[in-house]
Amino acid sequence: MPKTKLNKISLENAPLDEAINVNKSQKIFQVIKIMQERSLDRVIVNLNGKPKGIITSKDILFKLEVKKTKKPTSTSMSATGFVSSSFISVKFNKTVRDAAKIISENKISAVPILNEDGISRKIISRKTIIDLLKENHDVTVKEIIQDSKSTANASARLIDVLSRIRSEENKTLIVLENLRSIGIINERGIVGKLFEAIIPNSLRNLDVILNKLLVYDAMIKLRIQINPKTSLKEAIDIMQNEELFTLPIVENGKIMGVITEETVFEYMLANE
């Protein structure tokens, strides 16, 4: 079976995801509701019908923490107050390889695709590109294991581990209960839990919510574990089916490290 070549696939013919657009004046709680209902981790922010920036779940988590200490204004609590500082995109007439290069160089998980009118209705993600390339690689996860064994106790307060998560290269901690790995905790899981809590409440309650939540409440449970001999293709299938960005590698009950969506993506690009 011939190997997939990304430079031979045009974005027009590639499997793409729908890009969800919001207006810059929409309230952040409306944006959060849209993201929660559609299980999104990013939306495109428009000004006069043209894309001007992106809001990611990580943007919301970080900026909500900053804003909770200040008096909110109508502008600061609109989409404008949460948008990323730069808008990175790719044009529809490019190849998947072009998009993959932009994703890699900018360390982002997806890139919007602009049509001839400068409007974005589609987006391509690392996940999609990995899926296109996974049949090219007949190796085990041992080839790309990342030496990351940072953990958090399931009973720890969420607010106490936030800074540790941010300091980790892959923004993830392995969650332990009785010295056994039972899940992972990352910014996406925290944002998802916060979304559930703050939609019916308000920003004023953010401190209360964070103080009440435990790591266990916001972690992503691990239903399947892999070992160093697990094939990369099987690990990718598990990550995609379970919607995981990080997967611990365990051998004889000991955590050997992790694989992440980003390391899988970079390995595949380097060995295409």
PDB file of N, CA and C in Angstrom, residues 44-95:
ATOM      1  N   ILE A  44     -13.755  30.910  15.932  1.00  0.00           N
ATOM      2  CA  ILE A  44     -13.175  32.040  15.216  1.00  0.00           C
ATOM      3  C   ILE A  44     -13.996  33.288  15.526  1.00  0.00           C
ATOM      4  N   VAL A  45     -13.312  34.393  15.800  1.00  0.00           N
ATOM      5  CA  VAL A  45     -13.977  35.652  16.121  1.00  0.00           C
ATOM      6  C   VAL A  45     -13.964  36.549  14.888  1.00  0.00           C
ATOM      7  N   ASN A  46     -15.151  37.020  14.489  1.00  0.00           N
ATOM      8  CA  ASN A  46     -15.291  37.839  13.289  1.00  0.00           C
ATOM      9  C   ASN A  46     -15.529  39.307  13.612  1.00  0.00           C
ATOM     10  N   LEU A  47     -15.036  40.155  12.728  1.00  0.00           N
ATOM     11  CA  LEU A  47     -15.322  41.593  12.750  1.00  0.00           C
ATOM     12  C   LEU A  47     -15.769  41.973  11.347  1.00  0.00           C
ATOM     13  N   ASN A  48     -17.010  42.494  11.231  1.00  0.00           N
ATOM     14  CA  ASN A  48     -17.575  42.844   9.920  1.00  0.00           C
ATOM     15  C   ASN A  48     -17.533  41.671   8.941  1.00  0.00           C
ATOM     16  N   GLY A  49     -17.800  40.485   9.465  1.00  0.00           N
ATOM     17  CA  GLY A  49     -17.892  39.302   8.618  1.00  0.00           C
ATOM     18  C   GLY A  49     -16.573  38.649   8.260  1.00  0.00           C
ATOM     19  N   LYS A  50     -15.442  39.206   8.711  1.00  0.00           N
ATOM     20  CA  LYS A  50     -14.124  38.645   8.396  1.00  0.00           C
ATOM     21  C   LYS A  50     -13.424  38.189   9.675  1.00  0.00           C
ATOM     22  N   PRO A  51     -12.691  37.062   9.612  1.00  0.00           N
ATOM     23  CA  PRO A  51     -12.024  36.554  10.814  1.00  0.00           C
ATOM     24  C   PRO A  51     -10.898  37.458  11.276  1.00  0.00           C
ATOM     25  N   LYS A  52     -10.892  37.748  12.577  1.00  0.00           N
ATOM     26  CA  LYS A  52      -9.878  38.627  13.156  1.00  0.00           C
ATOM     27  C   LYS A  52      -9.087  37.954  14.272  1.00  0.00           C
ATOM     28  N   GLY A  53      -9.539  36.807  14.729  1.00  0.00           N
ATOM     29  CA  GLY A  53      -8.824  36.138  15.810  1.00  0.00           C
ATOM     30  C   GLY A  53      -9.503  34.838  16.190  1.00  0.00           C
ATOM     31  N   ILE A  54      -8.933  34.166  17.192  1.00  0.00           N
ATOM     32  CA  ILE A  54      -9.449  32.875  17.663  1.00  0.00           C
ATOM     33  C   ILE A  54      -9.550  32.924  19.182  1.00  0.00           C
ATOM     34  N   ILE A  55     -10.582  32.291  19.702  1.00  0.00           N
ATOM     35  CA  ILE A  55     -10.681  32.065  21.146  1.00  0.00           C
ATOM     36  C   ILE A  55     -10.551  30.563  21.376  1.00  0.00           C
ATOM     37  N   THR A  56      -9.609  30.173  22.208  1.00  0.00           N
ATOM     38  CA  THR A  56      -9.452  28.769  22.569  1.00  0.00           C
ATOM     39  C   THR A  56      -9.887  28.565  24.021  1.00  0.00           C
ATOM     40  N   SER A  57     -10.106  27.310  24.381  1.00  0.00           N
ATOM     41  CA  SER A  57     -10.496  27.017  25.763  1.00  0.00           C
ATOM     42  C   SER A  57      -9.397  27.456  26.731  1.00  0.00           C
ATOM     43  N   LYS A  58      -8.131  27.355  26.305  1.00  0.00           N
ATOM     44  CA  LYS A  58      -7.029  27.786  27.162  1.00  0.00           C
ATOM     45  C   LYS A  58      -7.037  29.301  27.356  1.00  0.00           C
ATOM     46  N   ASP A  59      -7.390  30.040  26.288  1.00  0.00           N
ATOM     47  CA  ASP A  59      -7.518  31.496  26.423  1.00  0.00           C
ATOM     48  C   ASP A  59      -8.542  31.843  27.496  1.00  0.00           C
ATOM     49  N   ILE A  60      -9.665  31.140  27.448  1.00  0.00           N
ATOM     50  CA  ILE A  60     -10.754  31.431  28.383  1.00  0.00           C
ATOM     51  C   ILE A  60     -10.331  31.132  29.815  1.00  0.00           C
ATOM     52  N   LEU A  61      -9.691  29.990  30.027  1.00  0.00           N
ATOM     53  CA  LEU A  61      -9.259  29.623  31.379  1.00  0.00           C
ATOM     54  C   LEU A  61      -8.290  30.651  31.938  1.00  0.00           C
ATOM     55  N   PHE A  62      -7.286  31.021  31.160  1.00  0.00           N
ATOM     56  CA  PHE A  62      -6.275  31.967  31.641  1.00  0.00           C
ATOM     57  C   PHE A  62      -6.885  33.351  31.879  1.00  0.00           C
ATOM     58  N   LYS A  63      -7.676  33.833  30.922  1.00  0.00           N
ATOM     59  CA  LYS A  63      -8.184  35.199  31.019  1.00  0.00           C
ATOM     60  C   LYS A  63      -9.302  35.344  32.039  1.00  0.00           C
ATOM     61  N   LEU A  64     -10.062  34.278  32.279  1.00  0.00           N
ATOM     62  CA  LEU A  64     -11.061  34.336  33.351  1.00  0.00           C
ATOM     63  C   LEU A  64     -10.378  34.500  34.698  1.00  0.00           C
ATOM     64  N   GLU A  65      -9.251  33.822  34.869  1.00  0.00           N
ATOM     65  CA  GLU A  65      -8.510  33.949  36.132  1.00  0.00           C
ATOM     66  C   GLU A  65      -7.992  35.365  36.330  1.00  0.00           C
ATOM     67  N   VAL A  66      -7.528  35.984  35.244  1.00  0.00           N
ATOM     68  CA  VAL A  66      -7.028  37.361  35.325  1.00  0.00           C
ATOM     69  C   VAL A  66      -8.169  38.323  35.603  1.00  0.00           C
ATOM     70  N   LYS A  67      -9.286  38.156  34.883  1.00  0.00           N
ATOM     71  CA  LYS A  67     -10.395  39.104  34.971  1.00  0.00           C
ATOM     72  C   LYS A  67     -11.155  39.015  36.287  1.00  0.00           C
ATOM     73  N   LYS A  68     -11.065  37.876  36.954  1.00  0.00           N
ATOM     74  CA  LYS A  68     -11.824  37.739  38.201  1.00  0.00           C
ATOM     75  C   LYS A  68     -11.327  38.695  39.282  1.00  0.00           C
ATOM     76  N   THR A  69     -10.087  39.197  39.101  1.00  0.00           N
ATOM     77  CA  THR A  69      -9.530  40.115  40.092  1.00  0.00           C
ATOM     78  C   THR A  69      -9.803  41.572  39.727  1.00  0.00           C
ATOM     79  N   LYS A  70     -10.430  41.781  38.557  1.00  0.00           N
ATOM     80  CA  LYS A  70     -10.707  43.145  38.109  1.00  0.00           C
ATOM     81  C   LYS A  70     -12.202  43.352  37.949  1.00  0.00           C
ATOM     82  N   LYS A  71     -12.610  44.620  37.878  1.00  0.00           N
ATOM     83  CA  LYS A  71     -14.017  44.924  37.653  1.00  0.00           C
ATOM     84  C   LYS A  71     -14.357  44.676  36.191  1.00  0.00           C
ATOM     85  N   PRO A  72     -15.259  43.713  35.888  1.00  0.00           N
ATOM     86  CA  PRO A  72     -15.572  43.403  34.496  1.00  0.00           C
ATOM     87  C   PRO A  72     -16.248  44.574  33.794  1.00  0.00           C
ATOM     88  N   THR A  73     -15.937  44.756  32.493  1.00  0.00           N
ATOM     89  CA  THR A  73     -16.609  45.744  31.661  1.00  0.00           C
ATOM     90  C   THR A  73     -17.288  45.014  30.515  1.00  0.00           C
ATOM     91  N   SER A  74     -18.159  45.728  29.779  1.00  0.00           N
ATOM     92  CA  SER A  74     -18.859  45.090  28.666  1.00  0.00           C
ATOM     93  C   SER A  74     -17.875  44.602  27.610  1.00  0.00           C
ATOM     94  N   THR A  75     -16.782  45.349  27.403  1.00  0.00           N
ATOM     95  CA  THR A  75     -15.782  44.936  26.410  1.00  0.00           C
ATOM     96  C   THR A  75     -14.960  43.760  26.907  1.00  0.00           C
ATOM     97  N   SER A  76     -14.526  43.822  28.167  1.00  0.00           N
ATOM     98  CA  SER A  76     -13.670  42.758  28.693  1.00  0.00           C
ATOM     99  C   SER A  76     -14.411  41.428  28.786  1.00  0.00           C
ATOM    100  N   MET A  77     -15.738  41.464  28.902  1.00  0.00           N
ATOM    101  CA  MET A  77     -16.510  40.236  29.013  1.00  0.00           C
ATOM    102  C   MET A  77     -17.176  39.849  27.695  1.00  0.00           C
ATOM    103  N   SER A  78     -16.742  40.482  26.588  1.00  0.00           N
ATOM    104  CA  SER A  78     -17.191  40.085  25.257  1.00  0.00           C
ATOM    105  C   SER A  78     -16.105  39.233  24.624  1.00  0.00           C
ATOM    106  N   ALA A  79     -16.405  38.670  23.449  1.00  0.00           N
ATOM    107  CA  ALA A  79     -15.428  37.831  22.758  1.00  0.00           C
ATOM    108  C   ALA A  79     -14.121  38.585  22.520  1.00  0.00           C
ATOM    109  N   THR A  80     -14.215  39.901  22.273  1.00  0.00           N
ATOM    110  CA  THR A  80     -13.026  40.719  22.027  1.00  0.00           C
ATOM    111  C   THR A  80     -12.015  40.612  23.165  1.00  0.00           C
ATOM    112  N   GLY A  81     -12.498  40.533  24.386  1.00  0.00           N
ATOM    113  CA  GLY A  81     -11.621  40.496  25.554  1.00  0.00           C
ATOM    114  C   GLY A  81     -10.926  39.167  25.770  1.00  0.00           C
ATOM    115  N   PHE A  82     -11.251  38.154  24.957  1.00  0.00           N
ATOM    116  CA  PHE A  82     -10.673  36.821  25.151  1.00  0.00           C
ATOM    117  C   PHE A  82      -9.939  36.297  23.922  1.00  0.00           C
ATOM    118  N   VAL A  83      -9.935  37.092  22.858  1.00  0.00           N
ATOM    119  CA  VAL A  83      -9.369  36.620  21.596  1.00  0.00           C
ATOM    120  C   VAL A  83      -7.845  36.512  21.677  1.00  0.00           C
ATOM    121  N   SER A  84      -7.277  35.537  20.971  1.00  0.00           N
ATOM    122  CA  SER A  84      -5.820  35.382  20.917  1.00  0.00           C
ATOM    123  C   SER A  84      -5.199  36.587  20.234  1.00  0.00           C
ATOM    124  N   SER A  85      -3.938  36.827  20.529  1.00  0.00           N
ATOM    125  CA  SER A  85      -3.275  38.040  20.042  1.00  0.00           C
ATOM    126  C   SER A  85      -3.015  38.030  18.543  1.00  0.00           C
ATOM    127  N   SER A  86      -2.948  36.846  17.927  1.00  0.00           N
ATOM    128  CA  SER A  86      -2.690  36.781  16.489  1.00  0.00           C
ATOM    129  C   SER A  86      -3.636  35.784  15.825  1.00  0.00           C
ATOM    130  N   PHE A  87      -3.927  36.030  14.549  1.00  0.00           N
ATOM    131  CA  PHE A  87      -4.790  35.125  13.791  1.00  0.00           C
ATOM    132  C   PHE A  87      -3.950  34.444  12.719  1.00  0.00           C
ATOM    133  N   ILE A  88      -3.762  33.145  12.869  1.00  0.00           N
ATOM    134  CA  ILE A  88      -2.952  32.354  11.942  1.00  0.00           C
ATOM    135  C   ILE A  88      -3.892  31.528  11.080  1.00  0.00           C
ATOM    136  N   SER A  89      -3.673  31.551   9.774  1.00  0.00           N
ATOM    137  CA  SER A  89      -4.578  30.839   8.870  1.00  0.00           C
ATOM    138  C   SER A  89      -3.805  30.302   7.667  1.00  0.00           C
ATOM    139  N   VAL A  90      -4.498  29.535   6.827  1.00  0.00           N
ATOM    140  CA  VAL A  90      -3.931  29.013   5.584  1.00  0.00           C
ATOM    141  C   VAL A  90      -4.994  29.149   4.499  1.00  0.00           C
ATOM    142  N   LYS A  91      -4.570  29.342   3.263  1.00  0.00           N
ATOM    143  CA  LYS A  91      -5.526  29.515   2.173  1.00  0.00           C
ATOM    144  C   LYS A  91      -5.948  28.177   1.582  1.00  0.00           C
ATOM    145  N   PHE A  92      -7.158  28.157   1.021  1.00  0.00           N
ATOM    146  CA  PHE A  92      -7.765  26.931   0.512  1.00  0.00           C
ATOM    147  C   PHE A  92      -6.975  26.311  -0.641  1.00  0.00           C
ATOM    148  N   ASN A  93      -6.173  27.118  -1.355  1.00  0.00           N
ATOM    149  CA  ASN A  93      -5.454  26.584  -2.511  1.00  0.00           C
ATOM    150  C   ASN A  93      -4.123  25.922  -2.138  1.00  0.00           C
ATOM    151  N   LYS A  94      -3.859  25.788  -0.844  1.00  0.00           N
ATOM    152  CA  LYS A  94      -2.626  25.154  -0.368  1.00  0.00           C
ATOM    153  C   LYS A  94      -2.840  23.655  -0.152  1.00  0.00           C
ATOM    154  N   THR A  95      -1.751  22.965   0.183  1.00  0.00           N
ATOM    155  CA  THR A  95      -1.826  21.525   0.446  1.00  0.00           C
ATOM    156  C   THR A  95      -1.913  21.250   1.945  1.00  0.00           C
TER     157      THR A  95
END
